[in-house]
CSV table of C-alpha atoms and ligand atoms in Angstrom, one decimal:
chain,number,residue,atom,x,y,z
A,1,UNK,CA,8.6,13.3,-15.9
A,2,UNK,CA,10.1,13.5,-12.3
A,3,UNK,CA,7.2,13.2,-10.0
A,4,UNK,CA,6.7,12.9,-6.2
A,5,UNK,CA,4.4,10.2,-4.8
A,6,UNK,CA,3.1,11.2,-1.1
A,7,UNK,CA,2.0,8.1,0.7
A,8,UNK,CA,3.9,5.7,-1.4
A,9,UNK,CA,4.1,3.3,0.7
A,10,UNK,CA,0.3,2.8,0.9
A,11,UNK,CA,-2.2,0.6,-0.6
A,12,UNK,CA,-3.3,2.7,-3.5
A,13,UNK,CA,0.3,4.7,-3.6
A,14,UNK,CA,2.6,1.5,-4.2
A,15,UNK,CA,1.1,0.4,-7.1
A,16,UNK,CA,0.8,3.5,-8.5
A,17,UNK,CA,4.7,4.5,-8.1
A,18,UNK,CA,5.1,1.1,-9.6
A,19,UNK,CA,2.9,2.2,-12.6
A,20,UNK,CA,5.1,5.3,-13.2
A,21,UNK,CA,8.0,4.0,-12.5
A,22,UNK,CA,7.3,1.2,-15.0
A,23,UNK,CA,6.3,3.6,-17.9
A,24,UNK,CA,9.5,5.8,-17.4
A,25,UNK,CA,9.0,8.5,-15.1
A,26,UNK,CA,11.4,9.5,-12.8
A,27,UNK,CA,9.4,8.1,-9.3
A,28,UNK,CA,10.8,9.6,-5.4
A,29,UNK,CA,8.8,7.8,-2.7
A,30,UNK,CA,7.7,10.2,0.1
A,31,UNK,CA,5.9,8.5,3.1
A,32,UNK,CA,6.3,8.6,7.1
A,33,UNK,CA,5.3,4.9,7.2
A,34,UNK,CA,2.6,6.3,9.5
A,35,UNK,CA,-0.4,3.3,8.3
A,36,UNK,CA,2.2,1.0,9.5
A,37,UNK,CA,2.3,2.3,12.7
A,38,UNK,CA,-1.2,2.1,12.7
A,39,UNK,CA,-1.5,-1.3,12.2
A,40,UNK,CA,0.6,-1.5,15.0
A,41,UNK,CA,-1.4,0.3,17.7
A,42,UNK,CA,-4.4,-1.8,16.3
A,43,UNK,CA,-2.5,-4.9,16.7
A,44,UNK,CA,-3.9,-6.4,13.4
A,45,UNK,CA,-1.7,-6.5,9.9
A,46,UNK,CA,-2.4,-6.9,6.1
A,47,UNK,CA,-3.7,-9.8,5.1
A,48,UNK,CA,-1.1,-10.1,2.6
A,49,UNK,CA,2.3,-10.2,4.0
A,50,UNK,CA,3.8,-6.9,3.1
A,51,UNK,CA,7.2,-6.4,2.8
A,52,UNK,CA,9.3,-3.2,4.5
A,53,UNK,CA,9.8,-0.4,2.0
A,54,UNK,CA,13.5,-0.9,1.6
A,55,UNK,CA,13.0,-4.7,0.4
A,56,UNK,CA,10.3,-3.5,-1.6
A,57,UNK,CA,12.3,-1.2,-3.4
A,58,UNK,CA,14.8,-3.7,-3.6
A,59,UNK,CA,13.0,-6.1,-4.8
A,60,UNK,CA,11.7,-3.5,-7.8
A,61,UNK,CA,15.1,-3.4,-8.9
A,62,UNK,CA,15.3,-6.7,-9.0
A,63,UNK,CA,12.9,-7.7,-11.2
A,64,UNK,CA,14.4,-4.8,-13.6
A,65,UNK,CA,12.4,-2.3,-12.6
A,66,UNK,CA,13.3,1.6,-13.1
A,67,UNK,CA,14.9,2.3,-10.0
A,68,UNK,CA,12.9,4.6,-7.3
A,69,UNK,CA,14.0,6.9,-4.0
A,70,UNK,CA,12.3,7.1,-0.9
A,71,UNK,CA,12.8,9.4,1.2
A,72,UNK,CA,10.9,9.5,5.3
A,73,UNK,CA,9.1,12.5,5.5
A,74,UNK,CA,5.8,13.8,7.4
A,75,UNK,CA,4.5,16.7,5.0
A,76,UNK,CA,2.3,17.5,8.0
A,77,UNK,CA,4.6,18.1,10.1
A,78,UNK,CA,7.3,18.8,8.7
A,79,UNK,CA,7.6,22.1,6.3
A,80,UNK,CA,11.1,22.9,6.1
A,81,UNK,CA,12.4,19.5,5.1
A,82,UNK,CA,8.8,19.4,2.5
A,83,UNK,CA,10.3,22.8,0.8
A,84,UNK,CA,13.6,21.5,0.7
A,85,UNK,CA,12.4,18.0,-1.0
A,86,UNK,CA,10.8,20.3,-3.7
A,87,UNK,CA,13.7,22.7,-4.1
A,88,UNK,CA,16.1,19.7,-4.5
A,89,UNK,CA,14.1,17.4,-6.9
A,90,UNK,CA,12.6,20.3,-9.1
A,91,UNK,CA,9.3,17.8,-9.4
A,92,UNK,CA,7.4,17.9,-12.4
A,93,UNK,CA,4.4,16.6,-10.5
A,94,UNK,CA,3.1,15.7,-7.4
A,95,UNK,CA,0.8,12.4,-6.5
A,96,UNK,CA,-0.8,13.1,-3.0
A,97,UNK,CA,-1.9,10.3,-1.5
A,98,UNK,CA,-0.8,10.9,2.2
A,99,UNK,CA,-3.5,11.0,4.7
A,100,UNK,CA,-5.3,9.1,6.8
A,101,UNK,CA,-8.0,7.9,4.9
A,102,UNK,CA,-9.8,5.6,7.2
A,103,UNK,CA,-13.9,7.0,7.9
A,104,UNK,CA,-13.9,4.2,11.2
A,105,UNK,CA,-10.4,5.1,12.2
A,106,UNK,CA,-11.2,8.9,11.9
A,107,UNK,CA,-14.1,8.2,14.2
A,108,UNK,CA,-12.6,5.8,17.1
A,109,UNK,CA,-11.9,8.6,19.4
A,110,UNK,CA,-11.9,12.2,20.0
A,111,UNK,CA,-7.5,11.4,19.5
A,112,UNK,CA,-8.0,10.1,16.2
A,113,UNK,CA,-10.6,12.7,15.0
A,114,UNK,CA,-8.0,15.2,15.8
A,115,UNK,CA,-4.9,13.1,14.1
A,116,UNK,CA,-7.1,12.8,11.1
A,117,UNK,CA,-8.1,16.7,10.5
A,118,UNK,CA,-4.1,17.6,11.7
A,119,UNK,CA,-3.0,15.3,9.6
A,120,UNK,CA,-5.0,15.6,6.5
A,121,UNK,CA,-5.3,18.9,6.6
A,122,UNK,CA,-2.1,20.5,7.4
A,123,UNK,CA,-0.4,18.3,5.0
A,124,UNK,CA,-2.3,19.6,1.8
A,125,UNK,CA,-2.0,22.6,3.3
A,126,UNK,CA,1.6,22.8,3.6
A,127,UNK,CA,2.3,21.1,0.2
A,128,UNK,CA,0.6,23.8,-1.0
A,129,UNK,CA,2.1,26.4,0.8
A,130,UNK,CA,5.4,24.8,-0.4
A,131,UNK,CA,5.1,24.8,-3.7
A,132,UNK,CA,3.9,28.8,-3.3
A,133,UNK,CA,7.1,29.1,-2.1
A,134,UNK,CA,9.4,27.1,-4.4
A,135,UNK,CA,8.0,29.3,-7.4
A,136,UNK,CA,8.3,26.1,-8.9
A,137,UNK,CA,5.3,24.8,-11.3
A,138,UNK,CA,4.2,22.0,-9.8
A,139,UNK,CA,1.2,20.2,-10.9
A,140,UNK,CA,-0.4,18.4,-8.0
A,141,UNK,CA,-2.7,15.2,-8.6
A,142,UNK,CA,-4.8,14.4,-5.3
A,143,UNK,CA,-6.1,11.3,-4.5
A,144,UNK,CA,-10.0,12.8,-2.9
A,145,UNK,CA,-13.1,10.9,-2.6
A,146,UNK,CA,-16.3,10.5,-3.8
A,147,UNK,CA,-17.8,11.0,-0.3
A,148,UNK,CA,-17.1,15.0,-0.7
A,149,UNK,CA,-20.4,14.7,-2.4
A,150,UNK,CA,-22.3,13.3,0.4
A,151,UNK,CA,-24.1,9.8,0.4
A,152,UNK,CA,-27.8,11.5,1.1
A,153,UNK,CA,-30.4,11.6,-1.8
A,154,UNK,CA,-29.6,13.3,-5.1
A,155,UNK,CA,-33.1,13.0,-6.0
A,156,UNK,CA,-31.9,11.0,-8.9
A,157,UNK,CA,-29.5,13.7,-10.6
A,158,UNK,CA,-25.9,12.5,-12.1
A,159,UNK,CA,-23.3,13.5,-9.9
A,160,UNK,CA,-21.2,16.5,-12.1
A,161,UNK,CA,-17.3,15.9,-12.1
A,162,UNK,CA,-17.0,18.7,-9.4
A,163,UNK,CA,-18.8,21.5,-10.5
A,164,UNK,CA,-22.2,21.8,-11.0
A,165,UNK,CA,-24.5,24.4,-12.7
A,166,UNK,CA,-26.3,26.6,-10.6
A,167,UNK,CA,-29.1,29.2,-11.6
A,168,UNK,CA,-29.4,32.2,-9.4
A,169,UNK,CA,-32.4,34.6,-9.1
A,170,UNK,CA,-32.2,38.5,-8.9
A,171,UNK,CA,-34.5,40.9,-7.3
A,172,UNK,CA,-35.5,41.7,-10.8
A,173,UNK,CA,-37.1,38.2,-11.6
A,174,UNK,CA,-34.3,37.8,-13.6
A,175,UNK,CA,-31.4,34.6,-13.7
A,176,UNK,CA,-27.9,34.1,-14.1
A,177,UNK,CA,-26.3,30.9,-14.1
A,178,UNK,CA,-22.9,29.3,-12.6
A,179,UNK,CA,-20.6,26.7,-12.2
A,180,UNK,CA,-20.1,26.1,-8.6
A,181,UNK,CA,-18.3,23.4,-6.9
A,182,UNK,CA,-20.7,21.0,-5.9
A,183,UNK,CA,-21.9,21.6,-2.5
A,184,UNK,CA,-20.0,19.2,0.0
A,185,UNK,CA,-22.2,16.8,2.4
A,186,UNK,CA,-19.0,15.1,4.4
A,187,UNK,CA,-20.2,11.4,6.1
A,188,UNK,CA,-17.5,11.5,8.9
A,189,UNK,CA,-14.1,13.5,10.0
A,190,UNK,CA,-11.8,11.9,7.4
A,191,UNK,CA,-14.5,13.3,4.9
A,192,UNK,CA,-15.2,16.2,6.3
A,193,UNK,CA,-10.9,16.9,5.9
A,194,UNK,CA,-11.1,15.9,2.2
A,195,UNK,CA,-14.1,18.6,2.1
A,196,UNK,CA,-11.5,21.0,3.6
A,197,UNK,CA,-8.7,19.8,1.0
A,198,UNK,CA,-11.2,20.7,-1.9
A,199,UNK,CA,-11.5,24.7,-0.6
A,200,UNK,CA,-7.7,24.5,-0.4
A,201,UNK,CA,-7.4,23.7,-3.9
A,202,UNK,CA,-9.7,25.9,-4.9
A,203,UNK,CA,-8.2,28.8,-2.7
A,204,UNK,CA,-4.4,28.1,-3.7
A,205,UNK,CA,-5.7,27.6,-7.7
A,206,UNK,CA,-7.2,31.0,-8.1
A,207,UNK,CA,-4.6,33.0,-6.0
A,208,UNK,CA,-1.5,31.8,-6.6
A,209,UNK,CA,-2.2,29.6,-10.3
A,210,UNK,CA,-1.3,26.4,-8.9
A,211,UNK,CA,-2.5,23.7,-11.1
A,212,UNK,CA,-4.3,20.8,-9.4
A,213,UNK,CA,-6.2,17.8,-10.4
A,214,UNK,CA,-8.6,16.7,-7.6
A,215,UNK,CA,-9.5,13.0,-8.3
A,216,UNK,CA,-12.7,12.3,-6.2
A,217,UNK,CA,-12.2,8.6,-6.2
A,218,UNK,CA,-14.8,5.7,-5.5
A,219,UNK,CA,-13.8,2.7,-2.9
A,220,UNK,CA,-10.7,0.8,-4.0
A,221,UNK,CA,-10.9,-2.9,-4.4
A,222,UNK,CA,-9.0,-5.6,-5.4
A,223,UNK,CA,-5.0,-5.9,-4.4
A,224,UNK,CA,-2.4,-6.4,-7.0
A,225,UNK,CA,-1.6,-4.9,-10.5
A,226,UNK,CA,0.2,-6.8,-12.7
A,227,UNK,CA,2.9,-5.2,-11.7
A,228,UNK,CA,3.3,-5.5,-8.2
A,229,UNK,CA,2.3,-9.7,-8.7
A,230,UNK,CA,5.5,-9.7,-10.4
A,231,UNK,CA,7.8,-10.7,-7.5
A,232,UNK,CA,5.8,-11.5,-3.6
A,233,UNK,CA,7.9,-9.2,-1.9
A,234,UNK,CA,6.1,-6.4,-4.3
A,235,UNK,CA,2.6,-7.5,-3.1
A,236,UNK,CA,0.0,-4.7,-1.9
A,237,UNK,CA,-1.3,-4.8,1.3
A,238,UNK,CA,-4.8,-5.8,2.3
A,239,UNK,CA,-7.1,-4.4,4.9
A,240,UNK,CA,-9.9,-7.0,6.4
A,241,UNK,CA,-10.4,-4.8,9.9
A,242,UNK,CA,-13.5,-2.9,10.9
A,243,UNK,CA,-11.5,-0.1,10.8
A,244,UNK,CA,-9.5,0.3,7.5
A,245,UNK,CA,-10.8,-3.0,5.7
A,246,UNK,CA,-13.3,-1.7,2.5
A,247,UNK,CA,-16.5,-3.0,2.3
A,248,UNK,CA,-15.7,-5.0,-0.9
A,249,UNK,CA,-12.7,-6.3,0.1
A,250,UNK,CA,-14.0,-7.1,3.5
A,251,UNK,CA,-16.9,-9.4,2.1
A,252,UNK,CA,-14.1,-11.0,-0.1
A,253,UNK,CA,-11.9,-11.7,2.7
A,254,UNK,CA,-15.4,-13.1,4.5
A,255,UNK,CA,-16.5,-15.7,2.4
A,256,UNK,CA,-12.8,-16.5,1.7
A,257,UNK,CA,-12.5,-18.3,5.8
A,258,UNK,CA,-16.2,-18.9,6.2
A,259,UNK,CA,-17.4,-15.6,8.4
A,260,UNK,CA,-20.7,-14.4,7.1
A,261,UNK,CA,-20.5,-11.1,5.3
A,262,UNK,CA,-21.4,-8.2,7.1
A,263,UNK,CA,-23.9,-5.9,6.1
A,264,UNK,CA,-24.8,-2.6,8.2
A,265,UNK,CA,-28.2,-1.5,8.4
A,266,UNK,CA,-30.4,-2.6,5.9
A,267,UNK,CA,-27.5,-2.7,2.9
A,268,UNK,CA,-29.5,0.2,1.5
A,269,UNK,CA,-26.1,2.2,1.1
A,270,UNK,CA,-24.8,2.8,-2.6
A,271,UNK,CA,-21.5,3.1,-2.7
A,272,UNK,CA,-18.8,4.2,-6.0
A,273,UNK,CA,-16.3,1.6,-6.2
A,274,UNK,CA,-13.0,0.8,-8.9
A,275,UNK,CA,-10.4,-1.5,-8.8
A,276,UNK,CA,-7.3,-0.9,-8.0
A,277,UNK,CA,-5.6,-1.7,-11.3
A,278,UNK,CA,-7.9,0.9,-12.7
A,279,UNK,CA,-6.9,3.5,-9.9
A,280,UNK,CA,-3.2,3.3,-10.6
A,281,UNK,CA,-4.1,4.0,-14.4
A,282,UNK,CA,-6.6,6.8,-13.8
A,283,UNK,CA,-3.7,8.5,-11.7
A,284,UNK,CA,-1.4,8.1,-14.9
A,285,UNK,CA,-4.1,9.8,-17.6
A,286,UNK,CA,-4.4,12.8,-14.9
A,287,UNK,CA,-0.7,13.2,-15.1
A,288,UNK,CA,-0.2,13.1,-18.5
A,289,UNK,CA,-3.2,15.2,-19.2
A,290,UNK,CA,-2.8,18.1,-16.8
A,291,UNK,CA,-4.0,21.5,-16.1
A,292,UNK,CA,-3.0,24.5,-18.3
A,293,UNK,CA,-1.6,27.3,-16.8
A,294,UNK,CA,-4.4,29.3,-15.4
A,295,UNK,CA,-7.2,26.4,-15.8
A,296,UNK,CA,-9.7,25.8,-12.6
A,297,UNK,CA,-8.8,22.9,-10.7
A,298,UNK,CA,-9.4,19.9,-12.5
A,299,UNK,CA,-11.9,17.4,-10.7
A,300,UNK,CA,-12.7,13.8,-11.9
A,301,UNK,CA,-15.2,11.2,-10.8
A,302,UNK,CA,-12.6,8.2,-10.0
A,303,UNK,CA,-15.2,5.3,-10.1
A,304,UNK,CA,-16.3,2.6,-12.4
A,305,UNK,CA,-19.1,1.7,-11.3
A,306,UNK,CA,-21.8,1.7,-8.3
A,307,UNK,CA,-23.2,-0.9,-6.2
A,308,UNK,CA,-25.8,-0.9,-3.0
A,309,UNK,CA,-24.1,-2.7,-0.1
A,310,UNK,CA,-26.6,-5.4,0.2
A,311,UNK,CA,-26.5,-6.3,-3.6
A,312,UNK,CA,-22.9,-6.4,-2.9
A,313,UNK,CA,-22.9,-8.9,0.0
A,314,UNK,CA,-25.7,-10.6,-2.9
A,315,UNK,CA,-23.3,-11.2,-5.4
A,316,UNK,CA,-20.2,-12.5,-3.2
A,317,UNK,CA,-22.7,-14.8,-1.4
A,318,UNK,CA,-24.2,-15.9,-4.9
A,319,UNK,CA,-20.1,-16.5,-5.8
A,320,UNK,CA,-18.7,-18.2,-2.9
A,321,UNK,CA,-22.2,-19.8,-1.0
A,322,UNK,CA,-21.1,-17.2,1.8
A,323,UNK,CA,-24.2,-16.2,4.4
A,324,UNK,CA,-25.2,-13.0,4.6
A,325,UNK,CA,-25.7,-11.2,8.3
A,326,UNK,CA,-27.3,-7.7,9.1
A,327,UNK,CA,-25.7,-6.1,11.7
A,328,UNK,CA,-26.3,-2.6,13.5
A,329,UNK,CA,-25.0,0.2,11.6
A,330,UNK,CA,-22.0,1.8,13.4
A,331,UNK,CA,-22.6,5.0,11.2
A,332,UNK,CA,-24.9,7.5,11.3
A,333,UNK,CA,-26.0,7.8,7.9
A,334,UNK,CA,-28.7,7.7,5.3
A,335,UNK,CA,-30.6,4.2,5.1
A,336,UNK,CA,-30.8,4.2,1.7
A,337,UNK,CA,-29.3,6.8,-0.9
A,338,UNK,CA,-29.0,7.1,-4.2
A,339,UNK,CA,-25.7,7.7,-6.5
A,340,UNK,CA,-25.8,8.6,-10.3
A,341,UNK,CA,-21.9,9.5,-11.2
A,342,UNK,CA,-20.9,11.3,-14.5
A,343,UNK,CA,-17.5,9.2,-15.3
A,344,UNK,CA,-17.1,10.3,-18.7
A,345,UNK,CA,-13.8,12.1,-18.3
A,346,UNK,CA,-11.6,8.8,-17.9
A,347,UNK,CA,-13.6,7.4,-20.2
A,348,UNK,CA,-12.7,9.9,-22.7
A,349,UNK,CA,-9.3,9.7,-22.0
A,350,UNK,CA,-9.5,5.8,-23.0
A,351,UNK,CA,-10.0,4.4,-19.4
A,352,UNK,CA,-10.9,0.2,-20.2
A,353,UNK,CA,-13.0,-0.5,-16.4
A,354,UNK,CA,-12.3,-3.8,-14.8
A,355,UNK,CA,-15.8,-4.7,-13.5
A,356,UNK,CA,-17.1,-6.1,-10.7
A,357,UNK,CA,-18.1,-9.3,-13.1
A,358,UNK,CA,-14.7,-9.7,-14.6
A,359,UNK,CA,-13.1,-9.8,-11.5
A,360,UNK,CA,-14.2,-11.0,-8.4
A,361,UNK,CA,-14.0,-14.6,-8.5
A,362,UNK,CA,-10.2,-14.0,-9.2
A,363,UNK,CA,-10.0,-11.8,-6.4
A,364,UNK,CA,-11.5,-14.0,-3.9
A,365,UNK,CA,-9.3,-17.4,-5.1
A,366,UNK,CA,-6.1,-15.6,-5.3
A,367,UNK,CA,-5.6,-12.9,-2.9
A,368,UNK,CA,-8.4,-13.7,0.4
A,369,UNK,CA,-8.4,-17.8,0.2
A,370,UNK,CA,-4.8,-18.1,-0.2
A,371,UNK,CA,-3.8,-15.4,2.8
A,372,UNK,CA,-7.1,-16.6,4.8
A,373,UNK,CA,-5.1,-18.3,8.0
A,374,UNK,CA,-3.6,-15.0,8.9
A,375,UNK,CA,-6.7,-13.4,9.4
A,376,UNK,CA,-7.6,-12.2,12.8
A,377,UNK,CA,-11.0,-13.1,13.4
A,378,UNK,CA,-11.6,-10.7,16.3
A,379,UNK,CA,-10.3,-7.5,14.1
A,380,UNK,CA,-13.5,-8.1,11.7
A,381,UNK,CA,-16.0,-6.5,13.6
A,382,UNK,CA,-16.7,-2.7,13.2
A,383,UNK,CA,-16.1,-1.1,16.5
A,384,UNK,CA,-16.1,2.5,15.8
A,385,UNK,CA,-19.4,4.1,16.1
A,386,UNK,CA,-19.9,8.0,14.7
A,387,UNK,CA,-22.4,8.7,17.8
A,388,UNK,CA,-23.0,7.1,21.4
A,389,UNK,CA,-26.2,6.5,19.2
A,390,UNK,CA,-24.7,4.0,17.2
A,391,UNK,CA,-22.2,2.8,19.7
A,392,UNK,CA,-25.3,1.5,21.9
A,393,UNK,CA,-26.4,0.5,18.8
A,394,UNK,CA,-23.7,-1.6,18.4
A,395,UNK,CA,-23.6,-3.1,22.3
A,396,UNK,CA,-27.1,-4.2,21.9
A,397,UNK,CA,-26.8,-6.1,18.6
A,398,UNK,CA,-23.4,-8.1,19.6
B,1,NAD,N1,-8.4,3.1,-0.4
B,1,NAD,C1,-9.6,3.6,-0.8
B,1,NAD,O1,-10.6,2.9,-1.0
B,1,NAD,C2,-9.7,5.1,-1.2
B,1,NAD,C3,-10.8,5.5,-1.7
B,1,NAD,C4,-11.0,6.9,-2.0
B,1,NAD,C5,-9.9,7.7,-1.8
B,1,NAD,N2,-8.7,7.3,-1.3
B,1,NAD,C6,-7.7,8.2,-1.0
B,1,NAD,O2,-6.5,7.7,-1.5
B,1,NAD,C7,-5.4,8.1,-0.7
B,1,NAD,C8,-4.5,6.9,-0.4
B,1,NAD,O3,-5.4,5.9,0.2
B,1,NAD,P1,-4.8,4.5,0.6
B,1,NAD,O4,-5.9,3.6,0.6
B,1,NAD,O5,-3.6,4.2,-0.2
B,1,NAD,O6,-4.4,4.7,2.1
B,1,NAD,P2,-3.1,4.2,2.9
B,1,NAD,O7,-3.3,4.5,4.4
B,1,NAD,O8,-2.8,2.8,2.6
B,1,NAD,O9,-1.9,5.1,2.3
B,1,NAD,C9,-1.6,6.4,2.7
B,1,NAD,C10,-0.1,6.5,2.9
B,1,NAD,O10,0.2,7.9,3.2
B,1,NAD,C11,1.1,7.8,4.3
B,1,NAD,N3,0.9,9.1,5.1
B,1,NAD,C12,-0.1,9.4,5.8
B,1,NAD,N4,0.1,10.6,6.4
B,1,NAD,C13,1.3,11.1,6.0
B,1,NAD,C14,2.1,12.2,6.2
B,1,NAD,N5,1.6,13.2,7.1
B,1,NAD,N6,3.3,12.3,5.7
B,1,NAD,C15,3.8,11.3,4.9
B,1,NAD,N7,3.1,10.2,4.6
B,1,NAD,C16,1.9,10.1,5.1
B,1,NAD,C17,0.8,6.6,5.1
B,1,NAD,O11,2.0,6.1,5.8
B,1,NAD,C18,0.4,5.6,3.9
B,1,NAD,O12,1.5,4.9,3.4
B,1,NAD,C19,-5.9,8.7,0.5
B,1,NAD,O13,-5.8,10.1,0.5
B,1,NAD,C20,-7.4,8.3,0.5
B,1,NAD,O14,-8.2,9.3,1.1
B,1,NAD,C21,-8.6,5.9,-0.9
């Protein structure tokens, strides 16, 4: 299969083009290396050394690995050169994984609110209008998040994969029922643009047949796949900052140099999380099982399992004698919520998870003690707060 990987350059897209390069598919790397230039303007860089894409690819070939294209490219902003990409390759299938997908970053600054929804948005929206105008039958796999759902109560009900089943009453006392998409409850800009991304499936779907698999995935954790640990200049990159750093990987990183873990609010928060090995797997079963012609988009609950923050911070403490500090929240968001997920379609489609349990320890001793001197203390702290609320919040508790 040829396929397109948008934002392969990033930390869930590398591995992933690895993954399908690895198990024959025909991979072109699209990226504008824009997360590296973010790292840049925040002055702080992966905890893992990361190598440049070139030498990357390079280094792939190396090691015998099917050989893979990249080619520079901002889908936002540039449509004509997007169109071309598609009418040249003739893709089988697109992987989208390029936006900015950072909920701190997105909420920095009025200029990186606006990046976010520009970026994010125009992007899907283009691809999509590109492919329209191809006539080519593309089947797109995006990379969306759980947090479309919203992290408020569920009062206990399992999350649906997408759609959920709606009863609606008529004047006559009578009902019909429906399935909806499930109503959308975005946590911050970045969300909000996934939210957005979701209608534009939908939209694009029904009018013009375009086959789509939304993956609504959980946190990422964890670094490497097998594949990428097979030469260093393959290894993924690593976020620790308080703005693109995940909470898991954050604590890891934590107790790896001795900082105590950081917990916002009361640690109430549940969060979806899956590891990254599991990601780059769960974006190979929606390729190879894709949409009919006609079908609805396709939505799938991309997590393994689900933790609350503080338990979290609990467990890597209990693992690593790490100390545990509460800290003002710098979002604006539910104390507590609950978060029951229906996984089953991976599951059914012969998805093995890699739990929390199996591989933590591993994670910590490998990947966050061995990088821990190039850590940057002072880029651990989470600095950007959704309201003047929170950032007050923040001033008083430092
Ligand atoms: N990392 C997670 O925990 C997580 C969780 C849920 C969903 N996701 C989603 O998965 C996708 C990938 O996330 P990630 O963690 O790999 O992020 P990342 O920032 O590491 O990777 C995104 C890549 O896309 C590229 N990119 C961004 N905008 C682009 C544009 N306009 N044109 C071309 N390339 C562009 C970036 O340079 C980067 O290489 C995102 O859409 C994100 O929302 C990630």
């Amino acid at each position: 299969m040829k396929v397109l990987v948008l934002g392969g350059d990033g930390f869930c897209g590398w591995p992933c083009a690895v993954n399908l390069a690895d198990a024959g598919h025909d991979v072109v790397v699209v990226d504008n290396l824009s997360r590296r230039k973010i790292d840049i303007d925040l002055e702080v860089e992966s905890l893992t050394p990361i190598t440049s894409i070139s030498e990357r690819l390079r280094a792939w070939e190396q090691v015998g690995g099917k050989a893979m294209r990249f080619v520079h490219l901002d889908i936002a902003h540039e449509y004509d050169r997007l169109l071309e990409l598609l009418r040249s390759e003739r893709p089988d299938s697109v992987v989208h994984f390029a936006e900015q997908r950072a909920a701190p970053y997105s909420m920095k600054s009025s200029a990186t609110k606006r990046y976010t929804v520009d970026n994010n948005v125009n992007g899907t929206h283009n691809l999509l209008a590109a492919i329209v105008e191809s006539g080519l039958d593309v089947h797109i796999v995006h990379l969306g998040t759980m947090g479309v759902y919203g992290y408020g109560s569920h009062r206990g009900a399992t999350i649906p994969e997408g759609y959920l089943t709606v009863e609606v009453p008529q004047a006559d006392g009578s009902r019909f029922t429906e399935k909806i998409l499930h109503p959308t409850d975005p946590g911050s800009v970045y969300h909000m643009t996934k939210t957005l991304d979701q209608l534009l499936f939908f939209y694009y779907n029904k009018n013009d047949a375009i086959r789509v698999t939304d993956l609504h995935q959980g946190i990422v954790w964890g670094t490497n796949t097998a594949l990428t640990d097979r030469d260093p200049r393959l290894t993924n990159r690593f976020d620790y900052d308080g703005d693109y750093g995940t909470v898991l990987n954050r604590f890891l990183m934590q107790a790896a140099i001795g900082y105590p873990l950081t917990v916002h609010g009361t640690g109430g928060q549940t969060r979806a999380f899956i590891h990254i090995r599991d990601s780059v797997r769960c974006v190979q079963l929606a390729l190879e099982n894709p949409p009919t012609s006609g079908e609805k988009v396709k939505i799938f609950n991309q997590m393994t399992e689900s933790h609350q923050v503080g338990q979290l911070a609990q467990k890597v403490a209990d693992l690593t004698g790490a100390e545990i500090r509460y800290q003002a929240n710098p979002r604006k968001e539910a104390i507590e919520n609950d978060l029951i997920v229906d996984n089953r379609c991976f599951i059914e489609l012969g998805l093995k998870p890699t739990t929390l349990d199996d591989g933590l320890l591993a994670e910590v001793v490998d990947v966050a003690r061995r990088w821990a001197d190039r850590c940057d203390r002072s880029r651990i702290p989470c600095l950007s707060a959704w309201t003047t609320r929170q950032a007050e919040a923040l001033r008083t508790h430092a």
